[in-house]
XYZ file of C-alpha atoms in Angstrom:
561
model
C 23.776 -16.300 5.850
C 20.489 -17.203 7.510
C 19.171 -16.165 10.901
C 18.009 -19.729 11.552
C 18.850 -22.869 9.598
C 15.740 -24.293 7.925
C 15.692 -27.166 5.442
C 14.512 -26.463 1.869
C 11.458 -28.704 2.294
C 10.327 -26.749 5.368
C 10.855 -23.485 3.493
C 8.679 -24.830 0.666
C 5.983 -25.795 3.152
C 6.083 -22.386 4.843
C 5.653 -20.526 1.553
C 2.779 -22.781 0.462
C 1.184 -22.389 3.915
C 1.408 -18.595 3.710
C -0.543 -18.589 0.440
C -3.091 -21.317 1.205
C -3.799 -20.786 4.929
C -5.820 -17.555 4.472
C -8.035 -19.308 1.878
C -8.688 -22.220 4.236
C -9.247 -19.722 7.026
C -11.814 -17.865 4.903
C -13.762 -21.101 4.377
C -13.579 -21.908 8.083
C -14.817 -18.419 8.968
C -18.100 -19.112 7.189
C -18.707 -22.301 9.195
C -20.256 -22.371 12.690
C -17.678 -22.000 15.443
C -16.962 -25.127 17.548
C -18.793 -24.976 20.918
C -15.621 -24.457 22.933
C -14.434 -21.524 20.794
C -17.568 -19.389 20.601
C -16.491 -17.003 23.341
C -19.108 -14.479 24.421
C -20.902 -14.582 21.066
C -20.434 -15.912 17.490
C -19.305 -12.495 16.210
C -16.458 -12.383 18.709
C -15.498 -15.945 17.787
C -15.156 -15.222 14.073
C -13.198 -12.030 14.702
C -10.847 -13.981 16.970
C -10.542 -16.531 14.179
C -9.424 -13.762 11.792
C -6.763 -12.597 14.233
C -5.548 -16.181 14.738
C -5.247 -17.016 11.031
C -3.551 -13.747 10.047
C -1.284 -14.074 13.086
C -0.260 -17.583 12.036
C 0.485 -16.336 8.511
C 2.579 -13.477 9.925
C 4.562 -15.869 12.119
C 5.166 -18.141 9.112
C 6.314 -15.131 7.054
C 8.744 -14.063 9.784
C 10.142 -17.603 10.088
C 10.466 -17.747 6.292
C 12.360 -14.431 6.343
C 14.608 -15.766 9.106
C 15.387 -18.888 7.075
C 16.006 -16.897 3.884
C 19.610 -17.040 2.654
C 20.617 -13.365 2.837
C 23.933 -14.086 1.119
C 22.083 -15.018 -2.083
C 18.988 -12.777 -2.244
C 18.984 -12.871 -6.060
C 18.337 -16.640 -6.018
C 14.753 -17.886 -5.929
C 14.274 -19.717 -2.643
C 11.566 -21.912 -1.080
C 10.575 -22.846 -4.629
C 7.757 -25.175 -5.625
C 7.309 -26.155 -9.286
C 4.408 -28.480 -10.132
C 2.688 -28.957 -13.504
C -0.904 -27.711 -13.349
C -2.246 -27.390 -16.923
C 0.155 -29.346 -19.173
C -1.616 -28.373 -22.400
C -0.773 -24.702 -21.775
C 2.452 -25.425 -19.871
C 0.990 -23.604 -16.847
C 2.768 -24.574 -13.645
C 2.210 -23.933 -9.956
C 5.568 -22.246 -9.605
C 6.211 -20.413 -6.332
C 9.348 -18.765 -4.962
C 10.739 -15.712 -3.236
C 13.824 -13.554 -3.661
C 15.023 -10.250 -2.249
C 12.399 -8.332 -4.230
C 9.327 -10.277 -3.141
C 10.282 -11.145 0.460
C 9.811 -7.614 1.914
C 6.418 -7.290 0.199
C 5.396 -10.705 1.527
C 6.222 -9.733 5.122
C 4.602 -6.284 4.724
C 1.364 -7.874 3.480
C 1.254 -10.399 6.306
C 1.960 -7.670 8.888
C -0.631 -5.173 7.632
C -3.343 -7.828 7.330
C -2.700 -9.052 10.875
C -2.803 -5.495 12.243
C -6.074 -4.857 10.389
C -7.585 -8.062 11.808
C -6.444 -7.088 15.311
C -7.871 -3.575 14.931
C -11.171 -4.941 13.602
C -11.498 -7.283 16.587
C -11.948 -4.218 18.779
C -13.362 -1.768 16.203
C -15.399 -3.678 13.626
C -16.722 -1.346 10.901
C -20.493 -1.003 10.690
C -21.953 -3.390 8.158
C -23.443 -6.852 7.653
C -22.157 -10.195 8.940
C -18.742 -10.222 10.653
C -18.290 -13.721 9.164
C -18.375 -12.285 5.658
C -16.021 -9.462 6.675
C -13.388 -11.833 8.068
C -13.697 -14.205 5.108
C -13.251 -11.346 2.604
C -10.176 -10.001 4.408
C -8.604 -13.477 4.374
C -9.328 -14.021 0.664
C -7.838 -10.589 -0.003
C -4.714 -11.565 1.939
C -4.329 -14.845 0.065
C -4.614 -13.170 -3.343
C -2.141 -10.459 -2.458
C 0.422 -12.870 -1.017
C 0.063 -15.128 -4.055
C 0.709 -12.189 -6.385
C 4.114 -11.645 -4.794
C 5.264 -15.290 -4.862
C 3.884 -16.910 -8.054
C 6.350 -17.283 -10.925
C 3.957 -18.129 -13.758
C 2.344 -15.367 -15.834
C -1.144 -16.880 -15.844
C -1.022 -17.622 -12.119
C 0.123 -14.044 -11.578
C -2.932 -12.822 -13.459
C -5.288 -15.045 -11.451
C -3.792 -13.863 -8.152
C -3.838 -10.264 -9.376
C -7.565 -10.540 -10.102
C -8.376 -12.506 -6.958
C -8.227 -9.400 -4.776
C -10.811 -7.390 -6.733
C -14.018 -9.011 -5.494
C -13.076 -8.944 -1.765
C -12.078 -5.286 -1.955
C -15.235 -4.439 -3.901
C -17.450 -5.901 -1.174
C -15.388 -4.380 1.653
C -16.024 -0.958 0.124
C -19.621 -1.557 -0.985
C -20.894 -3.222 2.208
C -18.732 -1.829 5.020
C -17.855 1.579 3.562
C -19.204 5.057 4.267
C -21.038 7.597 2.149
C -21.073 7.034 -1.634
C -19.711 3.531 -1.091
C -21.670 1.886 -3.917
C -20.478 4.360 -6.552
C -16.880 4.158 -5.269
C -16.940 0.350 -5.290
C -18.260 0.214 -8.858
C -15.679 2.726 -10.019
C -12.921 0.698 -8.384
C -13.888 -2.612 -9.964
C -14.696 -1.230 -13.418
C -11.381 0.599 -13.725
C -9.341 -2.365 -12.524
C -11.251 -4.964 -14.539
C -10.892 -2.998 -17.765
C -7.168 -2.615 -17.111
C -6.888 -6.314 -16.344
C -8.505 -7.386 -19.620
C -5.856 -5.465 -21.559
C -3.131 -6.833 -19.280
C -4.243 -10.433 -19.919
C -3.837 -9.924 -23.662
C -0.273 -8.714 -23.113
C 0.574 -11.665 -20.852
C -0.819 -14.126 -23.406
C 1.165 -12.435 -26.154
C 4.423 -12.884 -24.228
C 3.653 -16.493 -23.318
C 2.628 -17.546 -26.818
C 5.466 -15.754 -28.610
C 8.170 -16.967 -26.230
C 6.765 -20.470 -25.750
C 6.630 -20.304 -21.933
C 4.749 -18.553 -19.144
C 7.524 -19.186 -16.616
C 8.666 -15.817 -15.246
C 12.128 -17.039 -14.226
C 12.872 -18.427 -17.693
C 11.510 -15.271 -19.329
C 13.614 -13.036 -17.076
C 16.746 -15.083 -17.860
C 16.045 -14.810 -21.579
C 15.784 -11.027 -21.066
C 13.621 -10.451 -24.142
C 15.980 -12.134 -26.581
C 13.201 -14.443 -27.750
C 10.790 -11.578 -28.420
C 10.968 -9.088 -31.252
C 11.010 -5.384 -30.434
C 7.500 -4.897 -31.831
C 6.122 -7.715 -29.654
C 7.836 -6.204 -26.613
C 6.400 -2.754 -27.342
C 2.858 -4.121 -27.687
C 3.254 -6.274 -24.563
C 4.577 -3.383 -22.465
C 1.740 -1.147 -23.635
C -0.935 -3.743 -22.813
C 0.497 -5.047 -19.530
C 1.649 -1.582 -18.460
C -1.865 -0.170 -18.804
C -3.284 -2.847 -16.512
C -0.520 -2.377 -13.962
C -0.759 1.423 -14.172
C -4.453 1.340 -13.234
C -3.684 -0.667 -10.083
C -0.637 1.439 -9.144
C -2.405 3.979 -9.837
C -0.638 6.190 -12.368
C -1.962 9.594 -13.372
C -4.355 9.967 -15.273
C -5.713 6.470 -14.483
C -5.958 7.287 -10.778
C -9.453 8.749 -10.463
C -10.913 5.606 -8.850
C -8.496 5.825 -5.915
C -9.680 8.929 -3.983
C -13.317 7.776 -4.140
C -12.410 4.245 -3.032
C -10.308 5.466 -0.110
C -12.876 8.021 1.017
C -15.687 5.451 1.050
C -13.726 2.430 2.338
C -13.696 1.444 6.015
C -10.452 2.136 7.876
C -8.982 -1.355 7.414
C -10.029 -1.313 3.756
C -8.088 1.908 3.197
C -5.054 0.511 5.025
C -4.985 -2.638 2.887
C -5.726 -0.771 -0.326
C -2.910 1.743 0.174
C -0.472 -0.487 2.005
C -0.753 -3.638 -0.095
C -2.929 -3.519 -3.228
C -1.191 -0.548 -4.842
C 2.113 -2.415 -4.556
C 0.860 -5.173 -6.837
C 0.984 -2.848 -9.844
C 4.514 -1.586 -9.285
C 5.691 -5.115 -8.437
C 4.417 -6.250 -11.850
C 6.514 -3.574 -13.564
C 9.656 -4.777 -11.785
C 9.037 -8.524 -11.887
C 7.635 -8.820 -15.425
C 8.192 -5.836 -17.708
C 11.740 -4.775 -16.785
C 13.385 -8.204 -17.296
C 11.019 -9.766 -19.855
C 10.578 -6.864 -22.274
C 13.542 -4.489 -21.764
C 13.393 -3.035 -25.293
C 9.712 -2.282 -24.947
C 10.296 -0.717 -21.532
C 13.090 1.419 -22.961
C 10.655 2.714 -25.581
C 8.010 3.691 -23.038
C 10.291 4.674 -20.124
C 10.328 8.428 -20.942
C 6.516 8.467 -21.154
C 6.197 6.479 -17.920
C 8.548 8.947 -16.206
C 6.598 11.909 -17.574
C 3.276 10.547 -16.303
C 4.979 9.748 -12.987
C 6.199 13.303 -12.345
C 2.876 14.780 -13.454
C 1.280 12.478 -10.878
C 3.724 13.686 -8.215
C 2.880 17.339 -8.805
C -0.829 16.732 -9.458
C -1.252 14.698 -6.265
C 0.511 17.376 -4.223
C -1.525 20.226 -5.737
C -4.751 18.307 -5.120
C -3.712 17.851 -1.477
C -2.899 21.558 -1.141
C -6.328 22.407 -2.557
C -8.039 20.085 -0.077
C -5.962 21.384 2.845
C -6.749 25.076 2.382
C -9.205 26.774 4.715
C -12.777 26.715 3.468
C -12.233 23.898 0.953
C -14.240 21.376 3.019
C -11.558 18.841 2.183
C -11.835 15.304 3.507
C -8.700 14.160 5.343
C -9.028 10.584 4.015
C -9.328 11.947 0.485
C -6.225 14.063 1.033
C -4.182 11.043 2.124
C -5.486 9.168 -0.940
C -4.262 11.926 -3.267
C -0.930 11.872 -1.452
C -0.662 8.203 -2.500
C -0.901 9.265 -6.143
C 2.154 11.463 -5.603
C 4.127 8.878 -3.637
C 3.456 6.135 -6.165
C 4.635 8.594 -8.817
C 8.097 8.400 -7.229
C 7.943 4.604 -7.436
C 7.082 4.739 -11.138
C 9.824 7.313 -11.785
C 12.395 4.996 -10.203
C 11.213 2.078 -12.333
C 11.322 4.242 -15.483
C 15.027 5.000 -14.967
C 15.774 1.286 -15.562
C 18.858 1.579 -13.339
C 19.676 -0.391 -10.172
C 19.674 2.845 -8.160
C 16.254 3.931 -9.408
C 14.622 0.498 -9.137
C 16.015 -0.030 -5.627
C 14.633 3.375 -4.710
C 11.252 2.382 -6.136
C 11.173 -0.850 -4.123
C 12.231 0.970 -0.958
C 9.579 3.647 -1.541
C 7.016 0.859 -2.001
C 7.697 -0.535 1.462
C 7.947 2.908 3.064
C 4.621 3.957 1.547
C 2.957 0.810 2.871
C 4.178 1.489 6.408
C 3.575 5.233 6.520
C 0.324 5.503 4.584
C -1.061 2.467 6.376
C -0.365 4.281 9.656
C -1.902 7.508 8.324
C -5.145 5.782 7.355
C -5.328 4.106 10.760
C -4.933 7.534 12.392
C -7.456 9.264 10.146
C -9.949 6.490 10.885
C -9.420 7.022 14.620
C -9.884 10.777 14.252
C -13.083 10.234 12.267
C -14.368 7.881 14.977
C -13.767 10.536 17.614
C -15.136 13.539 15.718
C -17.747 11.858 13.573
C -16.201 13.463 10.488
C -12.952 13.719 8.530
C -13.785 17.184 7.168
C -10.689 19.349 7.604
C -12.597 22.576 8.192
C -14.614 20.926 10.948
C -11.513 19.332 12.471
C -9.580 22.620 12.394
C -12.447 25.009 13.089
C -13.850 26.268 16.405
C -11.357 25.484 19.204
C -9.677 23.501 16.431
C -9.180 19.809 16.497
C -6.247 20.863 18.613
C -5.172 17.277 19.019
C -2.052 18.383 20.863
C -4.274 19.705 23.639
C -7.166 17.254 23.507
C -5.506 13.933 22.575
C -1.764 14.656 22.733
C -0.481 11.160 21.955
C -2.792 10.855 18.957
C -1.711 14.301 17.768
C 1.973 13.474 18.194
C 1.608 10.229 16.235
C -0.236 12.029 13.427
C 2.566 14.610 13.249
C 5.145 11.783 13.184
C 3.367 10.016 10.308
C 3.032 13.300 8.409
C 6.730 14.179 8.616
C 7.607 10.588 7.676
C 5.360 10.921 4.632
C 7.011 14.154 3.518
C 10.394 12.390 3.471
C 12.152 13.604 6.615
C 15.741 12.234 6.710
C 16.063 9.470 9.270
C 12.620 8.035 8.514
C 11.611 5.475 5.886
C 10.068 7.946 3.440
C 13.400 9.661 2.749
C 15.466 6.912 1.145
C 13.108 5.807 -1.591
C 12.553 9.328 -2.899
C 16.255 10.195 -2.724
C 17.362 7.052 -4.581
C 14.648 7.568 -7.177
C 15.873 11.101 -7.875
C 19.482 9.879 -8.041
C 18.415 7.248 -10.553
C 16.687 9.900 -12.681
C 19.886 11.973 -12.688
C 21.709 9.163 -14.503
C 19.176 6.910 -16.305
C 19.953 3.713 -18.168
C 21.851 3.737 -21.432
C 19.628 4.745 -24.340
C 17.415 7.057 -22.265
C 17.640 10.821 -22.618
C 19.633 12.331 -19.759
C 18.302 15.884 -20.279
C 14.715 14.601 -20.186
C 15.241 12.526 -17.050
C 17.108 15.317 -15.284
C 14.110 17.528 -16.037
C 11.896 14.843 -14.512
C 14.243 14.754 -11.518
C 13.855 18.509 -11.023
C 10.070 18.270 -11.247
C 10.067 15.373 -8.783
C 12.255 17.342 -6.367
C 9.793 20.230 -6.620
C 7.062 17.733 -5.772
C 8.823 16.902 -2.494
C 8.550 20.587 -1.533
C 4.832 20.564 -2.300
C 4.464 17.392 -0.235
C 6.140 19.064 2.718
C 3.842 22.082 2.309
C 0.527 20.221 2.442
C 1.604 17.805 5.173
C 2.731 20.662 7.416
C -0.531 22.499 6.744
C -2.462 19.398 7.799
C -0.418 19.076 10.991
C -0.871 22.762 11.822
C -4.620 22.726 11.254
C -5.539 19.350 12.750
C -3.051 19.213 15.608
C -2.894 22.898 16.567
C -6.243 24.246 15.369
C -7.045 27.550 13.744
C -6.204 30.933 15.213
C -9.564 32.502 14.333
C -10.897 35.252 16.644
C -13.240 33.816 19.246
C -15.985 36.288 18.401
C -16.263 34.998 14.833
C -16.975 31.383 15.794
C -20.484 29.972 15.513
C -21.940 27.947 18.395
C -21.710 24.820 16.233
C -18.016 25.476 15.593
C -17.412 26.020 19.294
C -18.630 22.514 20.087
C -17.851 20.106 17.220
C -19.263 16.602 17.272
C -17.202 14.361 19.558
C -18.791 10.926 19.824
C -15.657 9.296 21.267
C -15.042 11.236 24.493
C -12.308 10.366 26.933
C -12.716 9.625 30.604
C -12.215 13.271 31.464
C -15.624 13.976 29.943
C -16.322 17.635 29.372
C -13.391 18.899 31.333
C -12.143 21.958 29.499
C -9.913 23.470 32.131
C -6.633 22.291 30.584
C -4.815 24.928 28.621
C -4.507 24.323 24.877
C -1.614 26.711 24.332
C -1.378 27.596 20.663
C -4.166 25.232 19.691
C -6.644 28.088 19.255
C -9.405 29.411 21.489
C -11.116 26.965 23.848
C -14.493 27.081 25.507
C -15.601 25.593 28.776
C -17.782 23.142 26.853
C -14.945 21.677 24.768
C -14.758 17.980 25.714
C -11.529 16.085 26.055
C -11.094 13.364 23.447
C -10.186 9.777 24.161
C -6.486 9.435 23.478
C -4.898 6.308 21.992
C -6.615 3.128 23.186
C -4.486 0.060 23.990
C -5.738 -1.855 20.937
C -4.895 1.132 18.736
C -1.394 1.283 20.194
C -0.972 -2.439 19.485
C -1.998 -1.962 15.836
C -0.020 1.221 15.193
C 3.233 0.772 17.123
C 4.780 -1.794 14.729
C 4.247 0.550 11.767
C 5.778 3.519 13.574
C 8.708 1.438 14.829
C 9.455 -0.032 11.383
C 9.280 3.455 9.856
C 12.103 4.499 12.186
C 14.106 1.280 11.704
C 13.910 1.491 7.904
C 14.912 5.145 8.037
C 17.916 4.618 10.299
C 18.999 1.243 8.886
C 18.120 1.226 5.161
C 20.852 -1.319 4.403
C 18.618 -4.095 5.773
C 16.124 -3.616 2.948
C 18.583 -2.494 0.263
C 20.816 -5.480 1.026
C 17.906 -7.720 0.036
C 16.737 -5.876 -3.054
C 19.972 -4.696 -4.671
C 21.498 -8.077 -5.710
C 18.102 -9.239 -6.991
C 17.601 -6.010 -8.964
C 21.127 -6.177 -10.397
C 20.503 -9.720 -11.643
C 17.013 -8.887 -12.933
C 18.276 -5.972 -15.024
C 21.198 -8.059 -16.284
C 18.857 -10.732 -17.625
C 19.439 -13.364 -14.972
C 23.202 -12.914 -15.047
C 24.612 -11.699 -11.730
């Protein structure tokens, strides 16, 4: 069943367009704008160009999804297979199935929303031309990662995103941006070198780099020792990008320093490339090697869940001077731990839960980073003690719609039933209760219990954040310093310094407390799709699971449905 009937040749063209158009758009962004398209100034013209290109890619992705045959989501569709380097049997092999299609649409959506947001709120930094070109190259590399079906092409696409993200952090980021950017690229490059060795080992030992053929063979052409070495090498590279504890330490620094759109793309898209590699390559190509390392992967995953939650609790406590962006970054370590736990179960239930959690994390954490960026713009800081001190941030009283949306994103992140964050975590825990044959049930049920405990910790720190940022502290008025009574508010709403409105439980107010600007129209345009899809995925999970489940079943069965 397809929503609209599209011929195979048009589907091929659409998929190729989705991958290539951002690259062509990046080149065009560096050229002078035609006289009729300059607008008010060249900067506005290039930003409009970014919105146009990413919008065209999003439209193509939606049309591709509409033409996708939903009755056969396990079949590779819109495929292109052209010889590129005959000597190495490297082919330009593209295609999508029920596993890659949701990630393709998510990437196109988040990149478009970031381009739209940047058109109105460009981060401080050098040339807007370079900014737009880097975002488009980043989009092309990410989209290519999800659709290429050749191991060497996968590696090239996987690496293609590093340089754009490095410069986005180093040139448009905040404090400590240079150190964070270097840490990001060094960690990921070192992981990638090891991963390349594993990919070459698989290709040379099996005689092909074609991912479809390798998945169909299901490891039968590789000895157990080769599979173990390949999983160790490739898994390390993928684990750095995911990121898995204890290889995660680059992530909080990168998120804290990155501009808002950089954080959204890093959390919403780039982290998914690592977990996608586990599902697309390691599970079907080296099942014996994965079975060997699955208990260790699950153990690291649940440690990451608890560690990320405890780090967030430490940052959220009063007096810790915790950065809200850093807290959301540590929450990603915990959420991606659930994804890795689902993959480690090697069961359809667990892997489907991991893929669902991937999409949910992209929607919810992308929204959270947008909101934290907006709060930082208004207050001039993301320090939790400053936000919750003196009259509190009291967003419910000072910017009620912004406060309500932050509370919505927080409860979605903690896994409230009815929202997208719930299903992935639940299915992952179900998968851990009954792991694949050959895996220790007592061990995985222990991991399940630890993961369930992690959900309680997640709820604790998210509710603390909502209470402090949205309601403010309940400190006695007499103990507040003058600085705390009037925090920095560079983005003030039209009501100016009006402080006559009651803040209810939001803490003490002073007559000098200014009203904040609430959600701007361009912010609503960028954030509404993420909030709406979070609700849709939570209330109608069958839409996503109907795509992924047949593909996962076939992948785990070695290409046999």
